[in-house]
XYZ file of C-alpha atoms in Angstrom:
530
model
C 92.051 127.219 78.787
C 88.247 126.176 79.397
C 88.793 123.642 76.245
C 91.964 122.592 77.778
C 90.311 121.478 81.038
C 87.367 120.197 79.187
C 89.910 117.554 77.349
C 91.297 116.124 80.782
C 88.245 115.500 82.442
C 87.077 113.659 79.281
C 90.346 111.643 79.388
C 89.794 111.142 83.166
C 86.879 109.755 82.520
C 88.149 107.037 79.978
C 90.501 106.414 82.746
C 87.461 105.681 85.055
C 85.830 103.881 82.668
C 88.924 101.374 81.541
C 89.088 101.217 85.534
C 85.396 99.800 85.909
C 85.271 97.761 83.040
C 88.753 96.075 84.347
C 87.366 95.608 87.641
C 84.030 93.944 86.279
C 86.295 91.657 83.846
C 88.870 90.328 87.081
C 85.914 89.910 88.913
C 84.185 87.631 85.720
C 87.740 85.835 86.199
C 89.762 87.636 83.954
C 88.632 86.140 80.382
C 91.404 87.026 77.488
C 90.468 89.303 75.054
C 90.223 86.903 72.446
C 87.771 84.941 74.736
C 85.702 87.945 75.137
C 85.501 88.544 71.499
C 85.156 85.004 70.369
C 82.689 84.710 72.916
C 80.402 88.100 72.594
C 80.309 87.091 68.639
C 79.170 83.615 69.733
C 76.526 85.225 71.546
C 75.551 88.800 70.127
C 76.982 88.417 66.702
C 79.879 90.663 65.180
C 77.639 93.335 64.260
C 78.800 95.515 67.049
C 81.483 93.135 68.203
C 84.647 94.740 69.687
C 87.911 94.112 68.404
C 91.121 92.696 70.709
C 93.347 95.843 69.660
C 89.656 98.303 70.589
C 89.179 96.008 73.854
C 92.907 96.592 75.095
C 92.501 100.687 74.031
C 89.053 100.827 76.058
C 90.576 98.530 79.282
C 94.085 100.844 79.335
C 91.838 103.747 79.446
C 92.663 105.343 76.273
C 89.897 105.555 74.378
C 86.094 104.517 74.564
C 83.668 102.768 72.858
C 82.669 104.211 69.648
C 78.968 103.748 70.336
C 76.584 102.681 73.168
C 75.806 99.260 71.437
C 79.534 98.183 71.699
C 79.368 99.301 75.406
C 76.218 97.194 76.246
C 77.758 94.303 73.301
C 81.119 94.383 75.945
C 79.482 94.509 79.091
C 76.587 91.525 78.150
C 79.723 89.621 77.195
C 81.417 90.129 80.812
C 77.883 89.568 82.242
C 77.715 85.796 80.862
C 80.711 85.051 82.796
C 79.392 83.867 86.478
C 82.284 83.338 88.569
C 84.323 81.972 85.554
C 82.104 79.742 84.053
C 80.088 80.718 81.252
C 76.306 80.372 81.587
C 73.409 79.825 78.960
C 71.172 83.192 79.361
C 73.438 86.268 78.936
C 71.684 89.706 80.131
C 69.180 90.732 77.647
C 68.861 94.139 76.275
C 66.352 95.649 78.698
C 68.609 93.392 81.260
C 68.266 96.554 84.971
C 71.627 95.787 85.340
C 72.673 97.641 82.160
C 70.455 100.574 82.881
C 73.232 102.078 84.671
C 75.934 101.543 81.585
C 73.250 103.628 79.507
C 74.011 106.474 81.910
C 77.696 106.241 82.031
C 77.462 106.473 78.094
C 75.233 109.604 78.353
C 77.454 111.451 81.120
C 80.999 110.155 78.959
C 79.024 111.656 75.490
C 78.595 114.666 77.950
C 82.090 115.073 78.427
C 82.988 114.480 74.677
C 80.874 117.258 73.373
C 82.300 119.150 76.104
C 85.767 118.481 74.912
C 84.799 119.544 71.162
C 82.918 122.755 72.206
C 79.418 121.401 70.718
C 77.784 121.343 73.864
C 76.323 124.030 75.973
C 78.520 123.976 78.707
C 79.436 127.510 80.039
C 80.358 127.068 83.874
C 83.818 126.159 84.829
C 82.362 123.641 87.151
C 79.800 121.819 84.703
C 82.739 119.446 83.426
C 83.368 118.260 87.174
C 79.889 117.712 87.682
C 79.912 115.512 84.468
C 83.073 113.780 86.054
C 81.203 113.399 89.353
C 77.906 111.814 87.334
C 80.062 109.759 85.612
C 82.012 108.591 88.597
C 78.385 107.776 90.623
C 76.850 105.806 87.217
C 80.189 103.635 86.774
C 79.692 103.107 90.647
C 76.090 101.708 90.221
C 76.901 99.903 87.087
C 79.587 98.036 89.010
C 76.939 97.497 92.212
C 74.663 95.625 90.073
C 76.888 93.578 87.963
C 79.440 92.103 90.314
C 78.293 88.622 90.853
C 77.663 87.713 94.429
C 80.936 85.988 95.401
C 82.712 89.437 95.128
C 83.252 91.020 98.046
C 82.942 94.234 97.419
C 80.836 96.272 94.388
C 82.951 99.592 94.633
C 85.854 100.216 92.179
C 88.765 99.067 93.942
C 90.757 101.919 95.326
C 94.102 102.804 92.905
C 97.546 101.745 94.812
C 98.969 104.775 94.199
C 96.343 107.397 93.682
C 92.694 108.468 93.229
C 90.686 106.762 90.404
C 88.237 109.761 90.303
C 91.154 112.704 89.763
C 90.771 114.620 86.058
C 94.505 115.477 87.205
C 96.192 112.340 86.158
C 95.619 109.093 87.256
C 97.977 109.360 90.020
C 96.996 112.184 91.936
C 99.757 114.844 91.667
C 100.795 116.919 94.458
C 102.570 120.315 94.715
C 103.996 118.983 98.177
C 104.465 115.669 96.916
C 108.694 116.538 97.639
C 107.926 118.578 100.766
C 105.773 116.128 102.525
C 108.212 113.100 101.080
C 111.318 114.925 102.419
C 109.612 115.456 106.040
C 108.581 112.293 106.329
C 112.353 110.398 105.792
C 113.869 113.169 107.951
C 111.112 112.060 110.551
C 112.191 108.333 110.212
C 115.743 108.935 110.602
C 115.296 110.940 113.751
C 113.428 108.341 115.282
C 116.456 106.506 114.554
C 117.751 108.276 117.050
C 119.658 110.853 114.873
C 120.171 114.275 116.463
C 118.827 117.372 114.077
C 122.612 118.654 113.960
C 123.730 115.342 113.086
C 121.694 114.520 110.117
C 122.216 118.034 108.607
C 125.514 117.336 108.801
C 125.879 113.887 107.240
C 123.315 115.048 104.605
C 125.451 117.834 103.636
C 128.423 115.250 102.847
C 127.130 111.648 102.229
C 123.986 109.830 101.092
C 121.964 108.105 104.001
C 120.103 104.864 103.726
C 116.661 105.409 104.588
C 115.270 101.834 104.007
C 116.211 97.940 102.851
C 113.182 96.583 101.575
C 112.131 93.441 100.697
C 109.353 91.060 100.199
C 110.003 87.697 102.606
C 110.012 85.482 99.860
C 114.413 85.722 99.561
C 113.269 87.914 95.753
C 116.389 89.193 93.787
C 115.201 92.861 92.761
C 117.333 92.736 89.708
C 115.988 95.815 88.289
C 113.988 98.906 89.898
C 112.553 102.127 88.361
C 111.133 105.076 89.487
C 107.357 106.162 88.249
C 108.248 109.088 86.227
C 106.027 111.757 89.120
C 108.259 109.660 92.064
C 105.662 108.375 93.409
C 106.536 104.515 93.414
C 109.192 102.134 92.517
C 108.531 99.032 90.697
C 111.177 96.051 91.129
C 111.476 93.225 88.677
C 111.915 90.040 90.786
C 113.392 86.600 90.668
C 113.768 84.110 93.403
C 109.923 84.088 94.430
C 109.299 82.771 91.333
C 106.112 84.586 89.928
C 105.668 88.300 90.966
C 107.221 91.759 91.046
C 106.862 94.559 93.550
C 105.613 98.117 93.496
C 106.240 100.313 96.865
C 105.916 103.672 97.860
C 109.080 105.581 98.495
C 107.877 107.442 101.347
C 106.260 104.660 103.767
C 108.635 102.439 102.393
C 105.985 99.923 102.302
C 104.505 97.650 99.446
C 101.967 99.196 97.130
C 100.749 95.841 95.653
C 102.480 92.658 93.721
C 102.360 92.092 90.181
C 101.667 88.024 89.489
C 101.264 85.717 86.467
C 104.471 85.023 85.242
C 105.304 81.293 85.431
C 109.474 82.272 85.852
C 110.958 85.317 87.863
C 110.825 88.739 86.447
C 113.764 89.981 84.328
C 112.675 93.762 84.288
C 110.144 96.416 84.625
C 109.760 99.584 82.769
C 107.187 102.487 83.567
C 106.102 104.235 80.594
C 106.997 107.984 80.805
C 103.623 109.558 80.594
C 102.920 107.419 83.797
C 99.994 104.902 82.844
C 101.647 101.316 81.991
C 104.099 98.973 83.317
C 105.997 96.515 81.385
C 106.862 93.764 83.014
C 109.323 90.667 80.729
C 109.891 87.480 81.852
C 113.272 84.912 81.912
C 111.520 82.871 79.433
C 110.486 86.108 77.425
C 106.747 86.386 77.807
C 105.868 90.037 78.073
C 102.994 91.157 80.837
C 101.014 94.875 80.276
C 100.024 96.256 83.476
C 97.738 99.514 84.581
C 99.445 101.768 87.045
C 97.253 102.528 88.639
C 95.028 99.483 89.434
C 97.887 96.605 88.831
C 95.462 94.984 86.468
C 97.237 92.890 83.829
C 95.822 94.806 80.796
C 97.443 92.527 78.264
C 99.964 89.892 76.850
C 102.310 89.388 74.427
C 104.743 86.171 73.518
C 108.023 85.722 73.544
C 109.158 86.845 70.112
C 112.478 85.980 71.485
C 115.140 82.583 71.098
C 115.778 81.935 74.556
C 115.246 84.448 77.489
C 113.732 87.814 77.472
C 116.341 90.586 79.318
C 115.812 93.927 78.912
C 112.821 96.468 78.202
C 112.047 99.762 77.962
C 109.211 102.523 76.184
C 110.452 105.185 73.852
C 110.186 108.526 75.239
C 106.717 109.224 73.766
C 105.675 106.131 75.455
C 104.361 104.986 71.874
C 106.539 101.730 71.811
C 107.494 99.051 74.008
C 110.836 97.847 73.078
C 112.161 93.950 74.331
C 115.243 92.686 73.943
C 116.459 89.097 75.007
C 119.211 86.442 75.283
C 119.402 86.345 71.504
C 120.587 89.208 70.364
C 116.919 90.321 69.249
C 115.487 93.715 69.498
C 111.681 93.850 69.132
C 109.445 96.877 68.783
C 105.773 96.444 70.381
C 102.780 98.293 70.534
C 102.513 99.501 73.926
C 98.967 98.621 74.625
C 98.626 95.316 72.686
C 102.873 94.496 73.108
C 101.948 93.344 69.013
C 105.499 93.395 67.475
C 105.499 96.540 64.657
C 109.167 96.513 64.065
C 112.826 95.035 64.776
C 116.256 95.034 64.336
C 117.517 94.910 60.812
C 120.253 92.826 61.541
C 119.948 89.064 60.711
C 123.335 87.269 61.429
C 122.467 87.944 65.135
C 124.358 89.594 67.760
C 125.284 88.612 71.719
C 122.470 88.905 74.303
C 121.396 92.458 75.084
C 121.685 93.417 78.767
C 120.462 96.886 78.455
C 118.976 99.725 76.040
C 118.907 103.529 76.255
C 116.589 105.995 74.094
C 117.934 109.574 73.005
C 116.008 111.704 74.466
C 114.242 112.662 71.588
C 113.383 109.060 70.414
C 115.542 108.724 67.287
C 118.497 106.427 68.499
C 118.373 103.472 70.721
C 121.671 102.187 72.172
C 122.062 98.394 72.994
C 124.639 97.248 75.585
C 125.772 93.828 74.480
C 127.324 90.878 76.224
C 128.347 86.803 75.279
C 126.108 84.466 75.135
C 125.886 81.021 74.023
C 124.015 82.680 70.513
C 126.769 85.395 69.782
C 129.807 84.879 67.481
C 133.426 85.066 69.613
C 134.035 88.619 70.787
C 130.594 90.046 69.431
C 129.921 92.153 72.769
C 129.625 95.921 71.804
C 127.685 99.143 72.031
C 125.808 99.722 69.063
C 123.251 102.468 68.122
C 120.446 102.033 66.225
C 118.547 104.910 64.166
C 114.917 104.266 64.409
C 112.406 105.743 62.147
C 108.967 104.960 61.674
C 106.080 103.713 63.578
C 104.428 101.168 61.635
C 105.763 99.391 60.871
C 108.856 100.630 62.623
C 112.428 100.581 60.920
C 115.645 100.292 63.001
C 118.932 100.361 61.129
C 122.710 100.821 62.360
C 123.328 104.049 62.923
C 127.242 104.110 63.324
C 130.225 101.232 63.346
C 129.923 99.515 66.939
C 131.381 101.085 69.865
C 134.131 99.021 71.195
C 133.385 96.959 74.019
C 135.963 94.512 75.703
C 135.790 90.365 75.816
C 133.627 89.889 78.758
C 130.476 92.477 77.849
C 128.836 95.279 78.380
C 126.255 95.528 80.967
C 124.105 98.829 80.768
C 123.747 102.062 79.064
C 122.492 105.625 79.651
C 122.159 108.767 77.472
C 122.449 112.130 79.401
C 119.776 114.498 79.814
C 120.657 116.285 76.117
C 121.458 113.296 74.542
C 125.131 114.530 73.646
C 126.529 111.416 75.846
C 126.147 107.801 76.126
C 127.732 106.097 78.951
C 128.490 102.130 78.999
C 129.497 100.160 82.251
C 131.699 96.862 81.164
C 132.213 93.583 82.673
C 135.657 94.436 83.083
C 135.335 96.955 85.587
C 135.467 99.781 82.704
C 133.155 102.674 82.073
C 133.370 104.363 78.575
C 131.460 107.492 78.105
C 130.828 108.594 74.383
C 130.325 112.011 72.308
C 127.311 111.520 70.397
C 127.453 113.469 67.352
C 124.745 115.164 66.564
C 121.130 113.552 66.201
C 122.144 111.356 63.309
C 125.820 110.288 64.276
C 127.922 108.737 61.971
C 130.826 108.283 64.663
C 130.955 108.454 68.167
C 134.245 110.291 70.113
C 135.427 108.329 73.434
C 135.771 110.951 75.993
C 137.605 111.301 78.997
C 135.540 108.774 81.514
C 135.033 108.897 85.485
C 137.309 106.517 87.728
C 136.731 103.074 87.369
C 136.766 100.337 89.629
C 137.865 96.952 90.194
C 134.768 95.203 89.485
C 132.595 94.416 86.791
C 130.240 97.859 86.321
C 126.793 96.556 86.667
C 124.785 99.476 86.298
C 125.521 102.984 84.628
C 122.367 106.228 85.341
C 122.025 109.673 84.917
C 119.475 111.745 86.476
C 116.504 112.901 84.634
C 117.936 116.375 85.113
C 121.205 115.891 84.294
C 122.550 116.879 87.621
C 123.691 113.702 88.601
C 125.912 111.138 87.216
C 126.128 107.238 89.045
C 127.808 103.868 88.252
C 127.212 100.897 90.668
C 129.943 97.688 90.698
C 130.176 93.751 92.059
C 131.404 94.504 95.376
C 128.364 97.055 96.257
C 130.710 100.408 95.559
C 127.690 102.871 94.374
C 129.562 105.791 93.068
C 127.665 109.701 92.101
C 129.283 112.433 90.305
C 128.082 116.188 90.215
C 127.831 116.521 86.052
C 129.409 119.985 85.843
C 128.572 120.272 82.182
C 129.163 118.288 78.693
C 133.033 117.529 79.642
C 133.534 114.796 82.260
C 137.414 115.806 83.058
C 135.017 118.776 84.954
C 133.112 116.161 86.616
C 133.451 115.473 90.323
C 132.849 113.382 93.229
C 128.864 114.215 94.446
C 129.627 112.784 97.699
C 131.374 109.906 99.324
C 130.854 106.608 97.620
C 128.209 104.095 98.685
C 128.636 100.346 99.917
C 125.435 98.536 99.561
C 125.257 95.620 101.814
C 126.116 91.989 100.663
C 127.478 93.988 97.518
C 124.229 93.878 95.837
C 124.094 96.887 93.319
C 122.605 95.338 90.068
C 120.673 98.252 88.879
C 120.468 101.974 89.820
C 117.268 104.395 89.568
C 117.009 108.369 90.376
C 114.081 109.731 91.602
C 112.466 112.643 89.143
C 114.115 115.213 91.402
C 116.700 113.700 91.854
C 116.595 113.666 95.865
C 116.616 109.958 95.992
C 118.312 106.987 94.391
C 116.915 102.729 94.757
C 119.531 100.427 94.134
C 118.604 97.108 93.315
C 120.134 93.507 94.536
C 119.526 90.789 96.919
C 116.930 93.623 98.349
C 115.748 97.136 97.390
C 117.967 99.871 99.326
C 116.270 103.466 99.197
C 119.104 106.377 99.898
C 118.865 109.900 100.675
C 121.330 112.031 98.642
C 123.010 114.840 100.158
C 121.161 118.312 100.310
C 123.824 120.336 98.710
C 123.548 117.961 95.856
């Protein structure tokens, strides 16, 4: 157990420290990686130069240096940035301001012997107080290196929890549910909702708690839930250049992601909790702490034509894109370098959405026309992927059937043993998945359909909850009573999002809450009973 805590607080404190060293690069004007290396070798030479793959590791927080002279080598080469322009002397060795780096090395080589059991550390509390030394030396280190048109030394305070928790980087919170649950029922009685009322209409129907939006007339296309709840990223288009994080309980924004020179296509979290993915129209691919916001890397296009769709495999070990094109591209999820693709060559319609099996090993593709596919090329296919570098991904079954106008999303249910596809033509399919290595794939008995293109197809991450979203706004949820949908049924009364605006669909964790995405971000309360 003692080892067990020993091995967070040493990765909370590479959190900290990919925190601090982010900080002191945005405030040195962000430099590339590549800039950063070409420069430090420039200036240092290579013999303890840090690679771009190391440099994005160290930044994201998921590893350190490897010794104190690649510290010091990284942070002279941030030093001999001065507000963005690069200046003759960089800090010499004996430089005071990297006095205080020498001490976060000592109290982070604390925390590693601590973590292998080599050090002589025999108080529960000794590995928080080598947290807390660490916490006070990055402080310091950051006091005396900002340059003086920053306007403030301290490490900036995380959007959506506390940089110094060996926790998790987002502060988790036994009455995270509790105090979120209190707080909406507190807004909607302001509302003027009588207590009898709203126990009532919970009991029966989802309740809109909030319609959010940024003032810039944004399209939030896509929205996902952080895997703990505890914010909801939109992809945006419209405004042009940024996409949205906000807090489900205040209802208020948690911070804008910028850079991209086009609206946002999509945003994926990864599932342990610590990157978002953010992919552009035109395909370029942003990495993102998040926790901080910080753009922590990237990537090209690798893509003909516009990017679409992305999501992480359930280990969070790869990034997958997918764009206008047909193309399916496997990334490393700190550097987004492609490691793998598709196998196909002839190329298939434009993907609209993917889906992972739960455990990893299949990746469904929801496909639609474009002007790149061949005449009625718009199916559901599965892929078997195997591998990790590079990584393989081969057809794992014939294509699943889809109908002349496309398919628009996917989802796999909590045991993987369905896949459910929402159609352009107002269709939903759902689909026995045989096994973990299908060969074929049984159409099942599916839940009404509507008269409008399906848009959006979920299931909740505990398999409760079933919901399809179409055209005209209609949100509908079913209660998933088991692996048979004919025993499905209606979860409540349907939902009509305003100006029929129900592009994408996202459950909470605990399924208490569901963000539908449109013209604007609606946040709705599901029913108690549920």
């Amino acid at each position: 157990m003692k080892n067990e805590r020993d091995s967070d607080s040493y990765r909370g404190a590479l959190r900290m420290l990919g925190q601090s060293l982010t900080t002191l690069k945005s405030a040195r004007q962000a430099p590339s990686y590549s800039r950063l290396r070409s420069r430090g070798v420039e200036l240092f030479g290579d013999e303890w130069a840090v690679s771009k793959p190391s440099m994005s590791e160290i930044f994201a927080g998921l590893r350190g240096p490897s010794s104190l002279e690649r510290l010091l080598w990284l942070v002279r080469t941030l030093l001999s940035y001065n507000d963005g322009e690069e200046i003759t002397r960089p800090p010499e060795p004996r430089d005071p301001r990297l006095k205080p780096w020498r001490e976060v090395w000592r109290s982070l080589e604390a925390l590693r012997a601590a973590r292998r059991g080599s050090a002589a550390v025999t108080e529960d509390g000794d590995a928080q107080a080598l947290v807390s030394a660490l916490e006070t030396a990055l402080v310091a280190a950051l006091k005396t290196a900002m340059p003086p048109s920053s306007a403030s030394p301290e490490p900036p305070a995380s959007p959506i929890g506390s940089t110094s928790s060996v926790e998790g980087p987002l502060g988790h919170s036994r009455d995270y549910r509790r105090s979120r649950t209190v707080a909406q029922l507190r807004a909607l009685a302001e509302k003027g909702m009588a207590a009898e009322t709203l126990l009532t209409v919970l009991k029966s129907r989802a309740v809109l708690l909030a319609r959010l939006n940024d003032g810039r007339g944004s399209l939030h296309r896509t929205v996902a839930f952080h895997p703990d709840g505890i914010a909801i990223a939109t992809a945006c288009s419209g405004s042009g250049t940024v996409s949205w994080l906000w807090d489900p309980i205040t209802c208020q924004s948690l911070g804008e992601m910028s850079g991209h020179e086009v609206g946002v296509s999509t945003v994926a979290f990864s599932p342990d909790g610590l990157r978002l993915a953010t992919i552009e129209h035109w395909g370029e691919v942003r990495l993102w702490d998040a926790m901080t916001l910080q753009c922590t890397g990237e990537a090209g296009t690798g893509h003909h034509g516009n990017g679409i769709a992305a999501l992480y495999s359930p280990d969070s070990s790869l990034l997958v894109t997918a764009g206008i094109d047909g193309s399916v591209l496997f990334r490393n999820p700190v550097t987004g370098d492609v490691v793998g693709a598709q196998s196909n060559s002839d190329g298939y319609s434009a993907v609209t959405s993917m889906a992972f099996s739960p455990d990893g090993r299949l990746l469904a593709t929801a496909n639609t026309w474009s002007a790149y596919n061949r005449p009625g090329d718009v199916a559901v296919r599965l892929w078997r992927v195997t591998g990790r570098d590079p990584v393989t991904c081969e057809p794992a079954c014939e294509p699943l059937p889809g109908d002349e106008k496309g398919v628009n999303s996917v989802a796999f249910s909590r045991d993987g043993s369905l896949l459910a596809s929402g159609h352009a033509d107002g269709s939903m399919q759902l689909w026995r998945v045989a096994g973990l290595d299908p060969t074929t794939c049984e159409r099942v008995n599916t839940p009404r359909a509507g008269p409008k293109a399906v848009r959006a197809v979920a299931f909740s991450r505990d398999g409760s909850l079933f919901a399809s979203s179409w055209s005209d706004g209609l949100v509908r949820l079913w209660r998933v009573n088991g692996p048979d949908p004919a025993a499905w049924e209606p979860a409540c009364e349907p939902l009509l999002v305003p100006d029929c605006s129900a592009d994408s669909l996202a459950f909470s964790p605990d399924a208490t809450l569901l963000a539908t995405g449109g013209r604007d971000l609606f946040l709705w309360m599901l029913p108690t009973n549920l």
